[in-house]
Short mmCIF file of C-alpha atoms in Angstrom, two decimals:
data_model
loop_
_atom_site.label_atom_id
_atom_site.label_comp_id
_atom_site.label_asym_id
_atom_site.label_seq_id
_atom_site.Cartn_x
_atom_site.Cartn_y
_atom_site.Cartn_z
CA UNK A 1 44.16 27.27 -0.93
CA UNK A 2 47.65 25.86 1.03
CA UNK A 3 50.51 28.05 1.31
CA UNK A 4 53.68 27.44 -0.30
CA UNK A 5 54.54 25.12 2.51
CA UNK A 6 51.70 23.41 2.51
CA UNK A 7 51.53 23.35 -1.22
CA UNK A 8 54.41 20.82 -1.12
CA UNK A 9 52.44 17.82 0.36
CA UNK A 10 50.11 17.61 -2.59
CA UNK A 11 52.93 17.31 -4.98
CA UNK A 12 53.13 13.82 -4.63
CA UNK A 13 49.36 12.43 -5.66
CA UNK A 14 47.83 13.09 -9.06
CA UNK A 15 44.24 13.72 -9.95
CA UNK A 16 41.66 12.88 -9.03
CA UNK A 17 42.93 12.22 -5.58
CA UNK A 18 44.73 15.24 -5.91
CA UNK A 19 41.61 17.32 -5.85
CA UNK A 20 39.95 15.48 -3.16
CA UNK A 21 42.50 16.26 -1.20
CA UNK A 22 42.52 19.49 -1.24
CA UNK A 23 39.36 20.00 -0.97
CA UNK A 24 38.92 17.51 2.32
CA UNK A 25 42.43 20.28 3.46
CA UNK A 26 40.69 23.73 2.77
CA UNK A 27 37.09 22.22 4.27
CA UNK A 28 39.14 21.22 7.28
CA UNK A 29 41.48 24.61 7.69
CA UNK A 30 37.80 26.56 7.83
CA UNK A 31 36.74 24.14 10.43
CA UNK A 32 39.75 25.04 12.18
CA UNK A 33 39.94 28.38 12.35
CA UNK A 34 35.98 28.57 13.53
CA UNK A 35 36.50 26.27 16.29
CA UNK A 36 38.67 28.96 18.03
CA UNK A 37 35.55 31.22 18.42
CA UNK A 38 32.96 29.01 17.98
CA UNK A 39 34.57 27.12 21.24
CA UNK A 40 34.87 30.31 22.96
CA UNK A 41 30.95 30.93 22.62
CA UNK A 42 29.69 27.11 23.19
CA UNK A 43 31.95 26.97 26.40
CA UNK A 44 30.49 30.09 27.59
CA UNK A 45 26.77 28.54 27.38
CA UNK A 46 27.87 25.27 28.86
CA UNK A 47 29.78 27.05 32.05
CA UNK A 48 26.45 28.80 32.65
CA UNK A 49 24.58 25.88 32.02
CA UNK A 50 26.63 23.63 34.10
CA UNK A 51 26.82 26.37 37.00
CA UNK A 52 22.81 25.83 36.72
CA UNK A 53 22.88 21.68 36.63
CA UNK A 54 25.06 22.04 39.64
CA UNK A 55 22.72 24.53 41.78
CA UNK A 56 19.83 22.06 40.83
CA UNK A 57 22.08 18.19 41.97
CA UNK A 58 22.95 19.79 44.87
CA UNK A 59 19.83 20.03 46.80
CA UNK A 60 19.40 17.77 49.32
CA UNK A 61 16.10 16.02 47.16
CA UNK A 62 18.34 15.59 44.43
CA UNK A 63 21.02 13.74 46.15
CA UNK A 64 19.42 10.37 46.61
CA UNK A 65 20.99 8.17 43.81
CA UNK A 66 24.24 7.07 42.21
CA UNK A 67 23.66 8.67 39.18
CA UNK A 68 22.75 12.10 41.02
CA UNK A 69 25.71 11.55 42.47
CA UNK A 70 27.58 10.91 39.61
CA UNK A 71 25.81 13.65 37.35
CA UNK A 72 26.66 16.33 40.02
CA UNK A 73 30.50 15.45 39.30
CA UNK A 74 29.84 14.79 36.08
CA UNK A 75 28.87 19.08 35.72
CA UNK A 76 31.51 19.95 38.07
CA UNK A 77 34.51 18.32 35.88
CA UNK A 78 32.72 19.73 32.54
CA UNK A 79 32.62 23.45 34.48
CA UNK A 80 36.24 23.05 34.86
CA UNK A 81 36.85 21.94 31.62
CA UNK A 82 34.69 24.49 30.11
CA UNK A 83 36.29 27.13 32.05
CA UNK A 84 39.90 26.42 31.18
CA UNK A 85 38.39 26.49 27.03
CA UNK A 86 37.23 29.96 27.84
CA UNK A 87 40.26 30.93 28.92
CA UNK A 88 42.66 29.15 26.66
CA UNK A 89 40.84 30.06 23.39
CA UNK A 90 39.69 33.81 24.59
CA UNK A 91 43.32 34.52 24.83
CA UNK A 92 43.90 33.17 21.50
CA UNK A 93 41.05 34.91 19.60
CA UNK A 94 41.90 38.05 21.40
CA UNK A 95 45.16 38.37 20.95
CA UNK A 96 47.27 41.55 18.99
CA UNK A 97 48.07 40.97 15.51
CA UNK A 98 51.16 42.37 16.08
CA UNK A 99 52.69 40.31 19.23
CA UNK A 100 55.96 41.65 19.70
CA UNK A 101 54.41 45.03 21.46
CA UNK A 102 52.56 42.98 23.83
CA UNK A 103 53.84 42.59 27.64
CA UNK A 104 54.22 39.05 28.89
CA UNK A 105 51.90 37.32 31.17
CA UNK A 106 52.51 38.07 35.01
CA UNK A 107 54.22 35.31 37.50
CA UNK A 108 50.48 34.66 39.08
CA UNK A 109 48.80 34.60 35.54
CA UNK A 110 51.34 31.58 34.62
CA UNK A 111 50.66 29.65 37.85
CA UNK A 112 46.76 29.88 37.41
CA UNK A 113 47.31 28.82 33.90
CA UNK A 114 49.30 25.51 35.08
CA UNK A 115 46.72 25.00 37.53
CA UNK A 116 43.65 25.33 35.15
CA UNK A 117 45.47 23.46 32.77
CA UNK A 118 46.34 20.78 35.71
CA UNK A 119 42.66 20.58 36.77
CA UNK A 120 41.28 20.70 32.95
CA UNK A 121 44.05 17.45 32.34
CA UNK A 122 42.35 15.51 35.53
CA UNK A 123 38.31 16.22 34.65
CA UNK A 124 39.10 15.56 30.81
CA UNK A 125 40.21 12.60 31.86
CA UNK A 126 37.28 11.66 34.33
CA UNK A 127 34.00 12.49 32.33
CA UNK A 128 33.82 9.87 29.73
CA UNK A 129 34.55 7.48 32.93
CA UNK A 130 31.94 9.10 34.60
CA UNK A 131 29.53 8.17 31.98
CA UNK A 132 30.97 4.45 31.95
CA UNK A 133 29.92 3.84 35.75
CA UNK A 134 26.28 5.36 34.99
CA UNK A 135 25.53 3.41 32.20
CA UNK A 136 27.23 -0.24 33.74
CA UNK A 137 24.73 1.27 37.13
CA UNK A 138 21.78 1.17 35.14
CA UNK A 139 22.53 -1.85 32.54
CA UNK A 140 22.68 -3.78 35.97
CA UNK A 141 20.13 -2.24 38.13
CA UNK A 142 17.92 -3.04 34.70
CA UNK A 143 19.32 -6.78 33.84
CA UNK A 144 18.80 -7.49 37.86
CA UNK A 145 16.12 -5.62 39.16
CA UNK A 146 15.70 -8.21 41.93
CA UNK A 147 19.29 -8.58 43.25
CA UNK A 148 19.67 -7.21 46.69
CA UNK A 149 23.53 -6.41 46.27
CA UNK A 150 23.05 -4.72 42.78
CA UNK A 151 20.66 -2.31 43.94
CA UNK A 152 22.84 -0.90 46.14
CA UNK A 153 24.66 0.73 43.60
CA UNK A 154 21.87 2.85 43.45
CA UNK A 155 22.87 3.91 46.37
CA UNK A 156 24.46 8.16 46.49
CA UNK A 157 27.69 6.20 48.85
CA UNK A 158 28.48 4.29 45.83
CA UNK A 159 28.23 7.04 43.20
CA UNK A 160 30.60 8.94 45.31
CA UNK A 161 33.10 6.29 46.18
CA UNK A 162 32.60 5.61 42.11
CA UNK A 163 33.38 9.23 41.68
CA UNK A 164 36.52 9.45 44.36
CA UNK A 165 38.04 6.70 43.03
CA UNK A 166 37.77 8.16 39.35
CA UNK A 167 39.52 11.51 40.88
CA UNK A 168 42.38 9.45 42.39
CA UNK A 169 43.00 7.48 39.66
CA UNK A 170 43.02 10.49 37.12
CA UNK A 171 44.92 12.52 39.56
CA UNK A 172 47.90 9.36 39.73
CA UNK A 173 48.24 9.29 35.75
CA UNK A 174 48.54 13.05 35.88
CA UNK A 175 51.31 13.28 38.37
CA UNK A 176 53.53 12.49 35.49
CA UNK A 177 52.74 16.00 33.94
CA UNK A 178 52.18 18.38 36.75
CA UNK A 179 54.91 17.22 39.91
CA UNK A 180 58.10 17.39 37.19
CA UNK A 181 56.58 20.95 36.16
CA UNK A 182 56.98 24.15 37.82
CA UNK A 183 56.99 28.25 36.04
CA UNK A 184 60.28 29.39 36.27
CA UNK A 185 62.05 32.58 34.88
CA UNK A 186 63.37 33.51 31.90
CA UNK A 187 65.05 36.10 29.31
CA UNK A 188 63.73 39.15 30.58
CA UNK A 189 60.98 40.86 28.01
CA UNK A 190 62.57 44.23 26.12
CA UNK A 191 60.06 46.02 23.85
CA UNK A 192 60.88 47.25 20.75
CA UNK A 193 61.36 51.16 20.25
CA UNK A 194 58.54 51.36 18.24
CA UNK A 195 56.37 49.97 21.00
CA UNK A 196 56.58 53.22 22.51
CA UNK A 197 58.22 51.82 25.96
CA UNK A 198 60.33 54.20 28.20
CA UNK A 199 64.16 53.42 27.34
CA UNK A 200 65.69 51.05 29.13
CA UNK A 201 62.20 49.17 29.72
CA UNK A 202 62.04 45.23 30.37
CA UNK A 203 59.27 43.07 32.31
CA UNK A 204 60.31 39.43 33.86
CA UNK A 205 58.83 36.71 31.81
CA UNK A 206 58.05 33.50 32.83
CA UNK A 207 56.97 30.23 31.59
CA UNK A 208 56.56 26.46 31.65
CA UNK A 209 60.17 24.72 33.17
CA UNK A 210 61.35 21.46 34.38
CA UNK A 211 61.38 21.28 37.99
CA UNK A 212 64.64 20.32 39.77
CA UNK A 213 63.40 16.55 40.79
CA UNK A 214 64.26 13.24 40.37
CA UNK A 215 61.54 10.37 38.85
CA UNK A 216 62.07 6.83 37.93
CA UNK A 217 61.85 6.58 34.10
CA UNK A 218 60.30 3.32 34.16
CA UNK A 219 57.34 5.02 36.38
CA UNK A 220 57.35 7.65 33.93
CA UNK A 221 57.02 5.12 31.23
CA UNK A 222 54.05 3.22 32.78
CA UNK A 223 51.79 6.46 33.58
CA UNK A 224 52.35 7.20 30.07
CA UNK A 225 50.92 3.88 29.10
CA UNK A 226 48.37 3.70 31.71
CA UNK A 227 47.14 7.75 30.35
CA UNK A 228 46.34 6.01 26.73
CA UNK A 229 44.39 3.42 28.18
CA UNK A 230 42.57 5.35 30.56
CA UNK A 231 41.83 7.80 27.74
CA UNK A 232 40.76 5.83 25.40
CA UNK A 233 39.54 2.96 26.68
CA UNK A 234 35.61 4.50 27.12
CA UNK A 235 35.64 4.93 23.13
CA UNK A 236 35.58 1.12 22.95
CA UNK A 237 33.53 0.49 25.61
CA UNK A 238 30.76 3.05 25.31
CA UNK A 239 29.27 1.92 21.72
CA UNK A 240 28.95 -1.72 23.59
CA UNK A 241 27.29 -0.37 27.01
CA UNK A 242 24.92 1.65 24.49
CA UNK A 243 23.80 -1.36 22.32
CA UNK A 244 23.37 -3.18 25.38
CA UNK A 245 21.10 -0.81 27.48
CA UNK A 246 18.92 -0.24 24.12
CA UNK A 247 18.33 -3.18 24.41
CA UNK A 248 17.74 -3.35 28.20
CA UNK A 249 15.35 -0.28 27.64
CA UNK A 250 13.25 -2.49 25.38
CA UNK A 251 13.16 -5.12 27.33
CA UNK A 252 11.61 -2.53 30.23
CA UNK A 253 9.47 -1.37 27.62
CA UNK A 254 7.86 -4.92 26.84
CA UNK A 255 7.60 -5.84 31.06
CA UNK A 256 5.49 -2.18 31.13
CA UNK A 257 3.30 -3.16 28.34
CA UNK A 258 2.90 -6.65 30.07
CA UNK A 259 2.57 -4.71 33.75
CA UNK A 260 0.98 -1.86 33.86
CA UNK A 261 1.70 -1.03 37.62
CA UNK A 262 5.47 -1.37 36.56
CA UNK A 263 7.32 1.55 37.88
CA UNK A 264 7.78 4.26 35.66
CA UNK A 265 11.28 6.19 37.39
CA UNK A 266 13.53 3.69 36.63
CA UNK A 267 12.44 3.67 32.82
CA UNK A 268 13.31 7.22 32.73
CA UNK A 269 16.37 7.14 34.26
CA UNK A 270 17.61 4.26 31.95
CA UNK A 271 16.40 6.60 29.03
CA UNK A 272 18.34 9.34 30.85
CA UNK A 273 21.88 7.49 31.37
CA UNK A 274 21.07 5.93 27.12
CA UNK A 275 20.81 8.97 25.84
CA UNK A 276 23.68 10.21 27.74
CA UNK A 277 25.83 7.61 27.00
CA UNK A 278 25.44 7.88 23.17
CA UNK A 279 26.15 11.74 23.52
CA UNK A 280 29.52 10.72 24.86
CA UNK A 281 29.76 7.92 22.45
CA UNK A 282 29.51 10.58 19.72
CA UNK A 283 32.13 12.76 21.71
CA UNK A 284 34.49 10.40 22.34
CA UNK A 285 34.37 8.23 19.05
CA UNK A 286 34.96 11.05 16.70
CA UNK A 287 37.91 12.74 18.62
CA UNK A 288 39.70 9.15 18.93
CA UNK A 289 39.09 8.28 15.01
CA UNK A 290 40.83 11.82 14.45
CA UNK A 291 43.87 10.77 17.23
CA UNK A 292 43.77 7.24 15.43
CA UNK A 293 43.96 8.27 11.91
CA UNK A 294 46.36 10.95 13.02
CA UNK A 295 49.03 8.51 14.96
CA UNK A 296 48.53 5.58 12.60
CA UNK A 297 48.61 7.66 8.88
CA UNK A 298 51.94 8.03 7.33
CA UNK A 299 51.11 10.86 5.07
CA UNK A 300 52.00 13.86 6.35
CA UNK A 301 48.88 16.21 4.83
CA UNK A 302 46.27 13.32 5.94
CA UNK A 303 47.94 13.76 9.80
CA UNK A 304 47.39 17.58 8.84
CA UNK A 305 43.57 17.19 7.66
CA UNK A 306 42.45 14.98 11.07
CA UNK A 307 44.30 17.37 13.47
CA UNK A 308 41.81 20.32 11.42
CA UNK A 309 39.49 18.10 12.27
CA UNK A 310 40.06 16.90 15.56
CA UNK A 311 40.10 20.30 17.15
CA UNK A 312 36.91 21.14 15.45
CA UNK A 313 35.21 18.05 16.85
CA UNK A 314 36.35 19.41 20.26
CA UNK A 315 33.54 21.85 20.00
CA UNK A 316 31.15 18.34 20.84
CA UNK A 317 32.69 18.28 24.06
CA UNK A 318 31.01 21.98 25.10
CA UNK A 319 27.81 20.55 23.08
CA UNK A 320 27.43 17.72 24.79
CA UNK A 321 27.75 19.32 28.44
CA UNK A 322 24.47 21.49 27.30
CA UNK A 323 22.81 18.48 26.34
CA UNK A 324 23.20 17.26 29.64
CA UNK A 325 20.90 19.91 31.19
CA UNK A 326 18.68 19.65 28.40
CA UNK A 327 17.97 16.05 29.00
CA UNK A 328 17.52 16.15 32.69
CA UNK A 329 15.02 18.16 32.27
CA UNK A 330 13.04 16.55 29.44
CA UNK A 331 13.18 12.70 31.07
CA UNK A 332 13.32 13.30 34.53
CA UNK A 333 10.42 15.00 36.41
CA UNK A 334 12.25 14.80 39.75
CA UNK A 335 14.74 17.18 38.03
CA UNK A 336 12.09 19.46 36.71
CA UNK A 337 10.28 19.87 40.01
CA UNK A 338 14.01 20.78 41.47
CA UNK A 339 14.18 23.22 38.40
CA UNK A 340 11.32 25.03 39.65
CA UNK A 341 12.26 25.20 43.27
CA UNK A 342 15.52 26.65 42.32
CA UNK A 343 14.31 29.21 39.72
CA UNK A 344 11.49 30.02 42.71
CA UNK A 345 14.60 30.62 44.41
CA UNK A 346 16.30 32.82 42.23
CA UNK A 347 12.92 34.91 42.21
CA UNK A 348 12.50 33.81 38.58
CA UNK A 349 9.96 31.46 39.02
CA UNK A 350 7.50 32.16 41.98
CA UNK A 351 3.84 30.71 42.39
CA UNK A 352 0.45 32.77 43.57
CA UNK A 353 -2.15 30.91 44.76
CA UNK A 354 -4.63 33.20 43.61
CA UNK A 355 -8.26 32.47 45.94
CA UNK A 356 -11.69 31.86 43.27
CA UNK A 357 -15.06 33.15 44.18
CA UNK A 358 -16.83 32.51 47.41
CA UNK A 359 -18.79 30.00 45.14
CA UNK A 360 -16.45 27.31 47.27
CA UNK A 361 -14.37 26.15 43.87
CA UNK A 362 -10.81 24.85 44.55
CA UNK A 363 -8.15 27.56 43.98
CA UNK A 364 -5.98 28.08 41.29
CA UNK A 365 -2.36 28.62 40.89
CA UNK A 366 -1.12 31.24 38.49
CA UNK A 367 2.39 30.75 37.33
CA UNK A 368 4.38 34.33 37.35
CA UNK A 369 7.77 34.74 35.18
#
């Protein structure tokens, strides 16, 4: 049930709206307080399986394609990301019910917040885009199979230009946040005596400031603009790229049944980037419905219920990085046979060729875990 200030927004409509209403608030308000944990936990399995998806793109056999390329950055943005969730929300969920015993953060703590936060800002930005370039890669390389210029966007040099130019771009629209911001100073922090402090005690507190600089307003302005487009821009245009490379996947899928010597790799990498593409179609769609609804609603308890809601759909974001893993593995057996040279490297996952009789039969190879 909403407390007494909360209470005062459903005033206004009468049954049975009235009841929907409040039921849609208290479903949301439990969403929102488990997405604190929850977010904690699915972060934690998608920095470990990200720190995994990177150790596997980065050897050299894996680094032979664009979307390699681009998958590589792809986990290294979502480890950020994921990292900067750990540490954002594990503070929160952590935290002393009682908060006015509890010292302030140090000076170094605050400036490897701002840059976490700084970094988390930049890949946040990036990964949907990254996903944008890998499915208009393959909806090409698939339409045009036979054009010389298209296939070179197979090629790792143009997944990494792709993926520098995604960083630059990202790292531009977020100059407007980071360069006028510095940690500065403050009140100094004085317990209370029941904290059990010496008398006399205080601790320098800092925080979040304004830095001492001059930018244009009407560059200010335009970043600003240029942030919502670049944000959410991929939640229009993924839906389209994914109806159009279902269909470009069927189309493979007829040739294959037609030629049977047609090439199986690139049909599982299409499958790969599809399936991909609608887990960030998912991702994307549902948190900008919630920042639409949110922006565009004049009703002050329906901008209430979609914010609920829109930071317990961030918990797809942490989701969606594990399924990343999950599908490389399933659809591409290039990926799998790097999976087992890396596990062979972490002594997890060693073969034995183990000799047969002196009959003369072929050996075997027993698989140890």
């Amino acid at each position: 049930m909403p407390n007494e200030y909360y209470s005062q927004f459903f005033e206004e409509y009468n049954e049975p709206f009235k009841s929907i209403l409040l039921f849609l608030y208290d479903t949301s308000s439990t969403l929102f307080d488990l997405s604190f944990p929850l977010s904690v936990v699915f972060a934690s399995f998608a920095l470990i399986s990200n720190l995994f998806h990177l150790m596997v793109l980065t050897r050299v056999s894996m680094r032979n394609t664009s979307v390699n390329i681009l998958l590589t950055g792809l986990a290294l943005t979502d480890s950020i990301c994921m990292l900067n969730t750990i540490f954002d929300n594990f503070e929160y969920v952590t935290r002393p019910a009682d908060l006015k015993c509890k010292p302030p953060s140090p000076y170094w703590s605050q400036i490897l917040l701002q840059i976490l936060i700084n970094l988390e800002d930049i890949s946040r930005r990036i990964s949907p885009w990254i996903g944008v370039i890998m499915a208009v890669i393959r909806l090409l390389i698939s339409s045009f199979p036979l054009n010389l210029i298209i296939r070179k966007m197979s090629k790792p040099v143009f997944g990494f230009l792709s993926l520098l130019a995604c960083i630059l771009v990202s790292t531009v629209i977020g100059a407007r946040i980071y360069i006028p911001t510095t940690v500065i100073e403050i009140k100094p922090w004085v317990p209370k005596k029941e904290c059990g402090y010496p008398a006399n005690y205080s601790q320098p507190r800092f925080q979040p400031g304004p830095r001492d600089i001059d930018i244009s307003e009407d560059l200010m302005t335009f970043l600003q603009l240029l942030d919502v487009v670049f944000r959410n821009l991929p939640a229009v245009v993924l839906p389209l790229l994914t109806l159009l490379l279902v269909r470009a996947l069927k189309k493979i899928t007829a040739e294959r049944l037609q030629f049977q010597s047609a090439p199986k790799e690139p049909d599982d990498t299409t499958k790969l980037v599809t399936l991909m593409t609608v887990l960030h179609v998912i991702t994307e769609c549902s948190i900008g419905i919630c920042l639409l609804v949110t922006f565009v609603s004049k009703s002050s308890l329906v901008q209430i219920i979609t914010w609920n809601l829109y930071y317990f759909f961030t918990l797809f974001f942490p989701l969606n990085s594990i399924a990343h893993l999950i599908i490389s593995i399933l659809l591409s057996s290039q990926y799998r046979t790097c999976v087992k040279e890396t596990l062979s490297f972490l002594k997890i996952w060693k073969e034995e060729p183990v000799a047969q009789s002196s009959q003369g039969s072929s050996s075997r190879t027993i698989i140890v875990r």
